[in-house]
PDB file of C-alpha atoms in Angstrom:
ATOM      1  CA  MET A   3      14.295  14.563  28.552  1.00  0.00           C
ATOM      2  CA  SER A   4      13.853  18.279  29.377  1.00  0.00           C
ATOM      3  CA  GLN A   5      11.718  19.362  32.298  1.00  0.00           C
ATOM      4  CA  LEU A   6       8.035  19.488  31.432  1.00  0.00           C
ATOM      5  CA  THR A   7       5.978  22.543  32.202  1.00  0.00           C
ATOM      6  CA  LYS A   8       2.488  22.252  33.633  1.00  0.00           C
ATOM      7  CA  GLN A   9       1.056  23.925  30.532  1.00  0.00           C
ATOM      8  CA  GLU A  10       2.770  21.512  28.156  1.00  0.00           C
ATOM      9  CA  PHE A  11       1.683  18.533  30.247  1.00  0.00           C
ATOM     10  CA  GLU A  12      -1.956  19.623  30.148  1.00  0.00           C
ATOM     11  CA  ARG A  13      -1.899  20.163  26.374  1.00  0.00           C
ATOM     12  CA  ARG A  14      -0.711  16.689  25.471  1.00  0.00           C
ATOM     13  CA  TYR A  15      -2.398  13.286  25.624  1.00  0.00           C
ATOM     14  CA  TYR A  16      -0.489  10.568  27.474  1.00  0.00           C
ATOM     15  CA  TYR A  17      -0.917   6.811  27.551  1.00  0.00           C
ATOM     16  CA  LYS A  18      -0.565   5.154  30.945  1.00  0.00           C
ATOM     17  CA  THR A  19       2.898   3.820  30.035  1.00  0.00           C
ATOM     18  CA  ASP A  20       3.976   7.428  29.337  1.00  0.00           C
ATOM     19  CA  LEU A  21       2.663   8.560  32.714  1.00  0.00           C
ATOM     20  CA  ILE A  22       4.480   5.743  34.521  1.00  0.00           C
ATOM     21  CA  ARG A  23       7.714   6.685  32.761  1.00  0.00           C
ATOM     22  CA  LEU A  24       7.314  10.368  33.713  1.00  0.00           C
ATOM     23  CA  CYS A  25       6.497   9.509  37.328  1.00  0.00           C
ATOM     24  CA  ARG A  26       9.624   7.377  37.563  1.00  0.00           C
ATOM     25  CA  GLN A  27      11.700  10.100  35.954  1.00  0.00           C
ATOM     26  CA  TYR A  28      10.574  12.632  38.565  1.00  0.00           C
ATOM     27  CA  HIS A  29      10.712  10.095  41.435  1.00  0.00           C
ATOM     28  CA  LEU A  30       6.958  10.152  42.015  1.00  0.00           C
ATOM     29  CA  PRO A  31       4.681   7.220  42.928  1.00  0.00           C
ATOM     30  CA  ALA A  32       4.439   5.167  39.729  1.00  0.00           C
ATOM     31  CA  GLN A  33       1.591   2.801  40.543  1.00  0.00           C
ATOM     32  CA  GLY A  34      -2.125   3.416  40.315  1.00  0.00           C
ATOM     33  CA  THR A  35      -4.750   4.434  37.810  1.00  0.00           C
ATOM     34  CA  LYS A  36      -4.198   6.963  35.025  1.00  0.00           C
ATOM     35  CA  ALA A  37      -6.122   9.546  37.043  1.00  0.00           C
ATOM     36  CA  GLU A  38      -3.860   8.991  40.058  1.00  0.00           C
ATOM     37  CA  LEU A  39      -0.670   9.183  37.980  1.00  0.00           C
ATOM     38  CA  ASN A  40      -1.977  12.362  36.343  1.00  0.00           C
ATOM     39  CA  HIS A  41      -2.647  13.803  39.789  1.00  0.00           C
ATOM     40  CA  TYR A  42       0.905  13.123  41.030  1.00  0.00           C
ATOM     41  CA  LEU A  43       2.375  14.818  37.961  1.00  0.00           C
ATOM     42  CA  GLN A  44      -0.008  17.780  38.225  1.00  0.00           C
ATOM     43  CA  LEU A  45       1.062  18.323  41.836  1.00  0.00           C
ATOM     44  CA  TYR A  46       4.763  18.068  40.990  1.00  0.00           C
ATOM     45  CA  LEU A  47       4.527  20.414  37.997  1.00  0.00           C
ATOM     46  CA  SER A  48       2.587  22.880  40.162  1.00  0.00           C
ATOM     47  CA  GLY A  49       5.559  23.121  42.512  1.00  0.00           C
ATOM     48  CA  VAL A  50       4.614  20.669  45.243  1.00  0.00           C
ATOM     49  CA  PRO A  51       7.825  19.136  46.688  1.00  0.00           C
ATOM     50  CA  VAL A  52       8.304  15.576  45.452  1.00  0.00           C
ATOM     51  CA  GLN A  53       8.871  14.209  48.968  1.00  0.00           C
ATOM     52  CA  THR A  54       5.393  15.320  50.028  1.00  0.00           C
ATOM     53  CA  ILE A  55       3.574  13.571  47.164  1.00  0.00           C
ATOM     54  CA  GLN A  56       2.376  10.261  48.551  1.00  0.00           C
ATOM     55  CA  PRO A  57       0.501   7.388  46.854  1.00  0.00           C
ATOM     56  CA  ALA A  58      -3.258   7.937  46.825  1.00  0.00           C
ATOM     57  CA  ARG A  59      -3.819   4.348  47.875  1.00  0.00           C
ATOM     58  CA  VAL A  60      -1.702   1.940  49.862  1.00  0.00           C
ATOM     59  CA  VAL A  61      -3.072  -1.511  49.142  1.00  0.00           C
ATOM     60  CA  LYS A  62      -1.876  -4.221  51.475  1.00  0.00           C
ATOM     61  CA  LYS A  63      -1.420  -7.532  49.744  1.00  0.00           C
ATOM     62  CA  ARG A  64      -3.565 -10.283  51.229  1.00  0.00           C
ATOM     63  CA  PRO A  65      -4.248 -13.786  49.918  1.00  0.00           C
ATOM     64  CA  PRO A  66      -7.205 -13.569  47.515  1.00  0.00           C
ATOM     65  CA  LEU A  67     -10.534 -14.802  48.835  1.00  0.00           C
ATOM     66  CA  SER A  68     -12.303 -17.815  47.355  1.00  0.00           C
ATOM     67  CA  ALA A  69     -15.959 -17.544  46.356  1.00  0.00           C
ATOM     68  CA  ASP A  70     -17.136 -19.334  49.514  1.00  0.00           C
ATOM     69  CA  GLN A  71     -15.201 -16.847  51.681  1.00  0.00           C
ATOM     70  CA  ILE A  72     -17.017 -13.832  50.242  1.00  0.00           C
ATOM     71  CA  HIS A  73     -20.252 -12.582  51.808  1.00  0.00           C
ATOM     72  CA  LEU A  74     -22.136  -9.298  52.131  1.00  0.00           C
ATOM     73  CA  GLU A  75     -20.096  -8.301  55.186  1.00  0.00           C
ATOM     74  CA  THR A  76     -16.718  -8.840  53.471  1.00  0.00           C
ATOM     75  CA  LYS A  77     -14.639  -5.667  53.664  1.00  0.00           C
ATOM     76  CA  LEU A  78     -13.583  -4.081  50.374  1.00  0.00           C
ATOM     77  CA  VAL A  79     -10.295  -2.906  51.913  1.00  0.00           C
ATOM     78  CA  GLY A  80      -7.819  -5.149  53.699  1.00  0.00           C
ATOM     79  CA  SER A  81      -9.682  -8.454  53.415  1.00  0.00           C
ATOM     80  CA  GLY A  82      -8.124  -9.837  50.243  1.00  0.00           C
ATOM     81  CA  PHE A  83     -11.259  -9.127  48.231  1.00  0.00           C
ATOM     82  CA  SER A  84     -10.549  -8.350  44.583  1.00  0.00           C
ATOM     83  CA  PHE A  85     -12.387  -8.431  41.284  1.00  0.00           C
ATOM     84  CA  ASN A  86     -11.181 -11.837  40.127  1.00  0.00           C
ATOM     85  CA  ASN A  87     -12.841 -15.042  38.921  1.00  0.00           C
ATOM     86  CA  GLU A  88     -13.756 -16.078  42.464  1.00  0.00           C
ATOM     87  CA  ALA A  89     -15.560 -12.780  43.045  1.00  0.00           C
ATOM     88  CA  ARG A  90     -17.220 -13.185  39.658  1.00  0.00           C
ATOM     89  CA  LYS A  91     -18.588 -16.573  40.792  1.00  0.00           C
ATOM     90  CA  TRP A  92     -19.899 -15.045  44.007  1.00  0.00           C
ATOM     91  CA  PHE A  93     -21.682 -12.178  42.228  1.00  0.00           C
ATOM     92  CA  ALA A  94     -23.145 -14.565  39.634  1.00  0.00           C
ATOM     93  CA  ASN A  95     -24.565 -16.683  42.454  1.00  0.00           C
ATOM     94  CA  TYR A  96     -25.799 -13.643  44.386  1.00  0.00           C
ATOM     95  CA  PHE A  97     -27.635 -12.156  41.392  1.00  0.00           C
ATOM     96  CA  GLY A  98     -28.790 -15.558  40.135  1.00  0.00           C
ATOM     97  CA  VAL A  99     -27.165 -15.311  36.712  1.00  0.00           C
ATOM     98  CA  THR A 100     -25.017 -17.725  34.737  1.00  0.00           C
ATOM     99  CA  HIS A 101     -22.359 -15.183  33.846  1.00  0.00           C
ATOM    100  CA  PHE A 102     -21.513 -11.967  35.682  1.00  0.00           C
ATOM    101  CA  SER A 103     -19.437  -9.122  34.266  1.00  0.00           C
ATOM    102  CA  PHE A 104     -17.797  -6.544  36.527  1.00  0.00           C
ATOM    103  CA  LYS A 105     -18.809  -2.951  35.889  1.00  0.00           C
ATOM    104  CA  LYS A 106     -16.354  -0.101  35.746  1.00  0.00           C
ATOM    105  CA  GLU A 107     -18.302   1.640  38.493  1.00  0.00           C
ATOM    106  CA  MET A 108     -17.514  -1.212  40.885  1.00  0.00           C
ATOM    107  CA  ALA A 109     -13.789  -0.545  40.525  1.00  0.00           C
ATOM    108  CA  VAL A 110     -14.416   3.190  41.011  1.00  0.00           C
ATOM    109  CA  ILE A 111     -16.124   2.564  44.351  1.00  0.00           C
ATOM    110  CA  LYS A 112     -13.419   0.157  45.524  1.00  0.00           C
ATOM    111  CA  ARG A 113     -10.587   2.526  44.579  1.00  0.00           C
ATOM    112  CA  ARG A 114     -12.308   5.351  46.423  1.00  0.00           C
ATOM    113  CA  ALA A 115     -12.598   3.179  49.528  1.00  0.00           C
ATOM    114  CA  GLU A 116      -8.875   2.360  49.267  1.00  0.00           C
ATOM    115  CA  ALA A 117      -7.921   6.012  48.779  1.00  0.00           C
ATOM    116  CA  GLU A 118      -9.962   7.021  51.839  1.00  0.00           C
ATOM    117  CA  ASN A 119      -8.836   3.936  53.786  1.00  0.00           C
ATOM    118  CA  ASP A 120     -12.493   3.149  54.365  1.00  0.00           C
ATOM    119  CA  THR A 121     -12.124  -0.147  56.213  1.00  0.00           C
ATOM    120  CA  ALA A 122     -15.828  -0.213  57.063  1.00  0.00           C
ATOM    121  CA  MET A 123     -17.157  -0.468  53.500  1.00  0.00           C
ATOM    122  CA  THR A 124     -18.383  -3.950  52.607  1.00  0.00           C
ATOM    123  CA  VAL A 125     -19.421  -5.901  49.528  1.00  0.00           C
ATOM    124  CA  GLY A 126     -23.008  -5.253  50.594  1.00  0.00           C
ATOM    125  CA  ASP A 127     -22.325  -1.508  50.649  1.00  0.00           C
ATOM    126  CA  LEU A 128     -20.841  -1.793  47.173  1.00  0.00           C
ATOM    127  CA  ILE A 129     -23.999  -3.424  45.842  1.00  0.00           C
ATOM    128  CA  GLN A 130     -26.173  -0.839  47.603  1.00  0.00           C
ATOM    129  CA  GLN A 131     -24.202   2.099  46.171  1.00  0.00           C
ATOM    130  CA  LEU A 132     -24.495   0.703  42.669  1.00  0.00           C
ATOM    131  CA  ALA A 133     -28.250   0.408  43.096  1.00  0.00           C
ATOM    132  CA  GLN A 134     -28.673   3.876  44.617  1.00  0.00           C
ATOM    133  CA  ASN A 135     -26.281   5.952  42.566  1.00  0.00           C
ATOM    134  CA  GLY A 136     -26.689   4.462  39.124  1.00  0.00           C
ATOM    135  CA  LYS A 137     -24.062   4.472  36.397  1.00  0.00           C
ATOM    136  CA  THR A 138     -24.280   8.155  35.458  1.00  0.00           C
ATOM    137  CA  LYS A 139     -23.845   9.566  38.960  1.00  0.00           C
ATOM    138  CA  VAL A 140     -20.849   7.372  39.720  1.00  0.00           C
ATOM    139  CA  ARG A 141     -19.187   8.459  36.481  1.00  0.00           C
ATOM    140  CA  GLN A 142     -19.693  12.142  37.239  1.00  0.00           C
ATOM    141  CA  ARG A 143     -17.722  11.849  40.476  1.00  0.00           C
ATOM    142  CA  ASN A 144     -14.978   9.752  38.959  1.00  0.00           C
ATOM    143  CA  PRO A 145     -11.779  11.488  37.784  1.00  0.00           C
ATOM    144  CA  GLU A 146     -10.679   8.229  36.167  1.00  0.00           C
ATOM    145  CA  GLU A 147     -13.532   8.634  33.684  1.00  0.00           C
ATOM    146  CA  GLN A 148     -11.695  11.641  32.259  1.00  0.00           C
ATOM    147  CA  THR A 149      -8.831   9.385  31.160  1.00  0.00           C
ATOM    148  CA  TYR A 150     -10.990   7.260  28.866  1.00  0.00           C
ATOM    149  CA  GLN A 151     -10.739   9.882  26.129  1.00  0.00           C
ATOM    150  CA  TRP A 152     -10.091   7.539  23.196  1.00  0.00           C
ATOM    151  CA  ASN A 153     -13.010   5.301  24.178  1.00  0.00           C
ATOM    152  CA  HIS A 154     -15.362   8.279  24.321  1.00  0.00           C
ATOM    153  CA  PHE A 155     -13.965   9.682  21.087  1.00  0.00           C
ATOM    154  CA  VAL A 156     -14.480   6.525  19.032  1.00  0.00           C
ATOM    155  CA  THR A 157     -17.941   5.946  20.531  1.00  0.00           C
ATOM    156  CA  ASP A 158     -19.052   9.496  19.743  1.00  0.00           C
ATOM    157  CA  PHE A 159     -17.695   9.267  16.200  1.00  0.00           C
ATOM    158  CA  CYS A 160     -19.304   5.895  15.459  1.00  0.00           C
ATOM    159  CA  GLN A 161     -22.668   7.195  16.680  1.00  0.00           C
ATOM    160  CA  SER A 162     -22.449  10.397  14.656  1.00  0.00           C
ATOM    161  CA  PRO A 163     -24.237  11.008  11.321  1.00  0.00           C
ATOM    162  CA  GLU A 164     -20.849  11.747   9.701  1.00  0.00           C
ATOM    163  CA  SER A 165     -19.605   8.207  10.333  1.00  0.00           C
ATOM    164  CA  ARG A 166     -22.270   6.740   8.027  1.00  0.00           C
ATOM    165  CA  GLN A 167     -20.338   7.798   4.946  1.00  0.00           C
ATOM    166  CA  TYR A 168     -17.324   5.623   5.836  1.00  0.00           C
ATOM    167  CA  HIS A 169     -16.881   1.844   5.550  1.00  0.00           C
ATOM    168  CA  ASP A 170     -14.126   1.442   8.174  1.00  0.00           C
ATOM    169  CA  LYS A 171     -15.331   3.582  11.057  1.00  0.00           C
ATOM    170  CA  LEU A 172     -12.684   2.452  13.530  1.00  0.00           C
ATOM    171  CA  LYS A 173      -9.856   3.279  11.112  1.00  0.00           C
ATOM    172  CA  VAL A 174     -11.364   6.691  10.381  1.00  0.00           C
ATOM    173  CA  ALA A 175     -11.768   7.381  14.104  1.00  0.00           C
ATOM    174  CA  SER A 176      -8.142   6.389  14.626  1.00  0.00           C
ATOM    175  CA  ILE A 177      -6.926   8.819  11.949  1.00  0.00           C
ATOM    176  CA  LEU A 178      -8.915  11.661  13.480  1.00  0.00           C
ATOM    177  CA  TRP A 179      -7.736  10.736  16.979  1.00  0.00           C
ATOM    178  CA  GLN A 180      -4.076  10.986  15.938  1.00  0.00           C
ATOM    179  CA  HIS A 181      -4.685  14.626  15.049  1.00  0.00           C
ATOM    180  CA  VAL A 182      -6.788  15.356  18.118  1.00  0.00           C
ATOM    181  CA  LYS A 183      -4.423  13.846  20.681  1.00  0.00           C
ATOM    182  CA  ARG A 184      -1.538  16.024  19.396  1.00  0.00           C
ATOM    183  CA  SER A 185      -3.688  19.141  19.439  1.00  0.00           C
ATOM    184  CA  PRO A 186      -4.086  21.510  22.392  1.00  0.00           C
ATOM    185  CA  GLU A 187      -7.850  21.436  21.733  1.00  0.00           C
ATOM    186  CA  SER A 188     -10.365  19.341  23.676  1.00  0.00           C
ATOM    187  CA  LYS A 189      -9.949  15.581  23.168  1.00  0.00           C
ATOM    188  CA  ARG A 190     -13.566  15.197  22.035  1.00  0.00           C
ATOM    189  CA  TYR A 191     -15.072  14.282  18.678  1.00  0.00           C
ATOM    190  CA  THR A 192     -16.722  17.115  16.742  1.00  0.00           C
ATOM    191  CA  ALA A 193     -18.234  17.066  13.270  1.00  0.00           C
ATOM    192  CA  LYS A 194     -15.797  19.707  12.010  1.00  0.00           C
ATOM    193  CA  LEU A 195     -12.945  17.178  12.257  1.00  0.00           C
ATOM    194  CA  VAL A 196     -14.413  15.188   9.363  1.00  0.00           C
ATOM    195  CA  SER A 197     -14.432  18.193   7.052  1.00  0.00           C
ATOM    196  CA  GLN A 198     -11.069  19.428   8.326  1.00  0.00           C
ATOM    197  CA  PHE A 199      -9.335  16.155   7.406  1.00  0.00           C
ATOM    198  CA  SER A 200     -11.634  15.072   4.571  1.00  0.00           C
ATOM    199  CA  ASP A 201      -8.782  14.504   2.104  1.00  0.00           C
ATOM    200  CA  GLU A 202      -7.069  12.078   4.459  1.00  0.00           C
ATOM    201  CA  LEU A 203     -10.338  10.216   5.049  1.00  0.00           C
ATOM    202  CA  ALA A 204     -11.275  10.012   1.352  1.00  0.00           C
ATOM    203  CA  PRO A 205      -9.989   6.403   0.805  1.00  0.00           C
ATOM    204  CA  PHE A 206     -12.500   5.154   3.390  1.00  0.00           C
ATOM    205  CA  ARG A 207     -15.542   6.952   2.007  1.00  0.00           C
ATOM    206  CA  ILE A 208     -18.361   4.758   0.764  1.00  0.00           C
ATOM    207  CA  ARG A 209     -18.707   5.146  -2.993  1.00  0.00           C
TER     208      ARG A 209
END
């Protein structure tokens, strides 16, 4: 594979498997989130020497904690705490619910603590930040949110007035996305895409 340029890299959409492959090809750290892998490649393609590009987070492997080992003072970093079924049980008990689902924002906060090696942050701090910041504010600070382009695209399309004329919205969104992800334009849904590719979408139009 020929050497990528920074401009070409920024124009294209990459899946995480593509980013891992590129990081390995250029001998960069190949573990982490999509945002972290993107960051390593951006640095390298901007001329930063490969030997100076270090992993954003160094996570030490510890035995996972059981639900009865977790408490508000449990450290997010270095304790063995992770978002697994045992943690799910603990949060369900703490919030007094039968089933608890982890929120994306919880992982954002934990990854930030790992990146900053914040060994003081606790489970209690995590809960407090969620309550104080709210979903929107956490997302605005989160570079990982920028990598969820397909999810945003399909959501925006399915909520648009244009989508009402089609009987298989997900398929239509997928067709449009194939064009968008290969384009140098923004990876966002716009109404003009429907008219631009109307012939291709015709089989899915409600009669």
